[in-house]
């Protein structure tokens, strides 16, 4: 049986690189979260004002980004229903 042995120095370097990559990705993930929340708030405000045609594309984008967000899905369904009633 073949076993792969990595020198401790290389293993430590590999761990440092992985940690650095994770730390560099964190601000990007935080910005994406902030962007999602801002768009979500905007969509809900448009919905509450009755501006369904403006809220609908934002809600669709949010639902595609996070299909597990129940509040977004609920608003999306009602917006689609409201627009369908005008056809």
Coordinates of N, CA and C in Angstrom, one line a residue:
X1 N 0.8 -1.2 0.0 CA 0.0 0.0 0.0 C 0.9 1.2 0.0
X2 N 0.5 2.2 -0.8 CA 1.2 3.5 -0.9 C 0.7 4.5 0.0
X3 N 1.5 5.2 0.8 CA 1.1 6.2 1.7 C 1.8 7.5 1.3
X4 N 1.1 8.6 1.3 CA 1.6 9.9 0.9 C 2.0 10.6 2.2
X5 N 3.2 11.0 2.3 CA 3.7 11.7 3.5 C 4.2 13.1 3.1
X6 N 3.6 14.1 3.7 CA 4.0 15.5 3.4 C 4.8 16.0 4.5
X7 N 5.9 16.6 4.2 CA 6.8 17.2 5.2 C 6.0 18.2 6.0
X8 N 6.2 18.3 7.3 CA 5.5 19.2 8.2 C 5.6 20.7 7.7
X9 N 6.7 21.1 7.2 CA 6.8 22.4 6.7 C 5.9 22.7 5.5
X10 N 5.7 21.8 4.6 CA 4.8 22.0 3.5 C 3.4 22.0 4.0
X11 N 3.1 21.1 4.9 CA 1.7 21.1 5.5 C 1.4 22.4 6.2
X12 N 2.3 22.9 6.9 CA 2.1 24.2 7.6 C 1.8 25.3 6.6
X13 N 2.6 25.3 5.5 CA 2.5 26.3 4.4 C 1.1 26.2 3.8
X14 N 0.7 25.0 3.5 CA -0.6 24.7 2.9 C -1.7 25.2 3.7
X15 N -1.6 25.0 5.0 CA -2.6 25.4 6.0 C -2.7 27.0 6.0
X16 N -1.5 27.6 6.0 CA -1.5 29.1 6.0 C -2.1 29.6 4.7
X17 N -1.9 29.0 3.6 CA -2.5 29.5 2.3 C -4.0 29.3 2.4
X18 N -4.5 28.2 2.9 CA -5.9 28.0 2.9 C -6.5 29.0 3.9
X19 N -5.9 29.3 5.0 CA -6.4 30.2 5.9 C -6.5 31.6 5.3
X20 N -5.4 32.0 4.6 CA -5.4 33.3 4.0 C -6.5 33.4 2.9
X21 N -6.7 32.4 2.1 CA -7.7 32.4 1.1 C -9.1 32.6 1.7
X22 N -9.3 31.9 2.8 CA -10.6 32.1 3.5 C -10.8 33.5 4.1
X23 N -9.7 34.0 4.6 CA -9.8 35.4 5.2 C -10.1 36.4 4.1
X24 N -9.5 36.2 2.9 CA -9.7 37.1 1.8 C -11.1 37.0 1.2
X25 N -11.7 35.9 1.3 CA -13.1 35.7 0.8 C -14.1 36.3 1.7
X26 N -13.8 36.5 3.0 CA -14.8 36.9 4.0 C -15.4 38.3 3.6
X27 N -14.6 39.3 3.3 CA -15.2 40.6 3.0 C -16.1 40.5 1.8
X28 N -15.8 39.7 0.8 CA -16.6 39.6 -0.4 C -18.0 39.0 0.0
X29 N -18.0 38.0 0.9 CA -19.2 37.4 1.3 C -20.1 38.4 2.1
X30 N -19.4 39.2 2.9 CA -20.1 40.2 3.7 C -20.8 41.2 2.8
X31 N -20.1 41.6 1.8 CA -20.6 42.6 0.9 C -21.8 42.0 0.1
X32 N -21.7 40.7 -0.2 CA -22.9 40.1 -0.9 C -24.1 40.0 0.0
X33 N -23.8 39.7 1.3 CA -24.9 39.7 2.3 C -25.6 41.1 2.4
X34 N -24.7 42.1 2.5 CA -25.2 43.5 2.6 C -26.0 43.9 1.4
X35 N -25.6 43.5 0.2 CA -26.2 43.8 -1.0 C -27.6 43.1 -1.1
X36 N -27.6 41.9 -0.7 CA -28.9 41.1 -0.7 C -29.9 41.8 0.3
X37 N -29.5 42.1 1.4 CA -30.4 42.7 2.4 C -30.9 44.1 1.9
X38 N -30.0 44.9 1.3 CA -30.5 46.2 0.8 C -31.5 46.0 -0.3
X39 N -31.3 45.1 -1.2 CA -32.2 44.8 -2.3 C -33.5 44.2 -1.7
X40 N -33.4 43.4 -0.7 CA -34.6 42.8 -0.1 C -35.5 43.9 0.5
X41 N -34.8 44.8 1.3 CA -35.5 45.9 1.9 C -36.2 46.8 0.8
X42 N -35.5 47.1 -0.3 CA -36.0 47.9 -1.4 C -37.2 47.2 -2.0
X43 N -37.1 45.9 -2.2 CA -38.3 45.2 -2.8 C -39.5 45.2 -1.9
X44 N -39.3 45.0 -0.6 CA -40.4 45.1 0.3 C -41.0 46.4 0.4
X45 N -40.2 47.5 0.3 CA -40.7 48.8 0.4 C -41.6 49.1 -0.9
X46 N -41.1 48.7 -2.0 CA -41.9 48.9 -3.3 C -43.2 48.1 -3.2
X47 N -43.1 46.9 -2.6 CA -44.3 46.1 -2.5 C -45.3 46.8 -1.6
X48 N -44.9 47.3 -0.4 CA -45.8 47.9 0.5 C -46.4 49.2 -0.1
X49 N -45.7 49.8 -1.0 CA -46.2 51.0 -1.7 C -47.2 50.7 -2.8
X50 N -47.3 49.4 -3.1 CA -48.1 48.9 -4.2 C -47.5 49.0 -5.6
X51 N -46.2 49.2 -5.6 CA -45.5 49.3 -6.9 C -45.0 47.9 -7.3
X52 N -46.0 47.1 -7.7 CA -45.7 45.7 -8.0 C -44.8 45.5 -9.2
X53 N -45.0 46.3 -10.2 CA -44.2 46.2 -11.5 C -42.8 46.5 -11.2
X54 N -42.5 47.3 -10.3 CA -41.1 47.6 -9.9 C -40.5 46.6 -8.9
X55 N -41.4 46.1 -8.1 CA -40.9 45.1 -7.0 C -40.7 43.8 -7.6
X56 N -41.4 43.4 -8.7 CA -41.4 42.0 -9.2 C -40.0 41.6 -9.7
X57 N -39.3 42.4 -10.5 CA -38.0 41.9 -11.0 C -37.0 41.8 -9.8
X58 N -37.1 42.7 -8.8 CA -36.1 42.6 -7.7 C -36.5 41.3 -6.9
X59 N -37.7 41.1 -6.7 CA -38.1 39.9 -5.9 C -37.7 38.6 -6.7
X60 N -37.8 38.6 -8.0 CA -37.4 37.4 -8.8 C -35.9 37.2 -8.6
X61 N -35.2 38.3 -8.7 CA -33.7 38.1 -8.5 C -33.4 37.6 -7.1
X62 N -34.0 38.1 -6.1 CA -33.8 37.7 -4.7 C -34.2 36.2 -4.5
X63 N -35.3 35.8 -5.1 CA -35.8 34.4 -5.0 C -34.8 33.5 -5.7
X64 N -34.2 33.9 -6.8 CA -33.3 33.1 -7.5 C -32.0 32.9 -6.7
X65 N -31.6 34.0 -6.0 CA -30.4 34.0 -5.2 C -30.5 33.2 -3.9
X66 N -31.7 33.2 -3.3 CA -31.9 32.5 -2.1 C -33.3 31.9 -2.1
X67 N -33.5 30.8 -2.7 CA -34.8 30.2 -2.8 C -35.4 29.7 -1.4
X68 N -34.6 29.8 -0.4 CA -35.1 29.4 1.0 C -35.6 30.6 1.8
X69 N -35.6 31.8 1.2 CA -36.1 33.0 1.9 C -37.6 33.0 1.7
X70 N -38.3 32.6 2.7 CA -39.8 32.5 2.7 C -40.5 33.8 2.5
X71 N -40.0 34.8 3.2 CA -40.7 36.1 3.0 C -40.6 36.7 1.6
X72 N -39.4 36.5 1.0 CA -39.2 36.9 -0.4 C -40.2 36.1 -1.3
X73 N -40.3 34.8 -1.1 CA -41.1 34.0 -1.9 C -42.6 34.4 -1.7
X74 N -43.0 34.7 -0.5 CA -44.4 35.1 -0.3 C -44.7 36.5 -1.0
X75 N -43.8 37.4 -0.9 CA -44.0 38.7 -1.6 C -44.0 38.5 -3.1
X76 N -43.1 37.6 -3.6 CA -43.1 37.4 -5.0 C -44.4 36.8 -5.5
X77 N -44.9 35.8 -4.8 CA -46.2 35.2 -5.1 C -47.3 36.2 -5.2
X78 N -47.4 37.1 -4.1 CA -48.4 38.1 -4.1 C -48.3 39.1 -5.2
X79 N -47.0 39.5 -5.5 CA -46.8 40.5 -6.6 C -47.2 39.9 -7.9
X80 N -46.9 38.6 -8.1 CA -47.3 38.0 -9.4 C -48.8 37.9 -9.5
X81 N -49.4 37.6 -8.4 CA -50.9 37.5 -8.4 C -51.5 38.9 -8.6
X82 N -51.0 39.9 -8.0 CA -51.5 41.3 -8.2 C -51.4 41.7 -9.7
X83 N -50.2 41.4 -10.3 CA -50.0 41.8 -11.7 C -50.9 41.0 -12.6
X84 N -51.1 39.7 -12.3 CA -51.9 38.8 -13.1 C -53.3 39.3 -13.1
X85 N -53.8 39.9 -12.0 CA -55.2 40.4 -11.9 C -55.4 41.6 -12.8
X86 N -54.3 42.3 -13.2 CA -54.5 43.5 -14.0 C -54.5 43.1 -15.5
X87 N -54.2 41.9 -15.9 CA -54.2 41.5 -17.3 C -55.6 41.3 -17.8

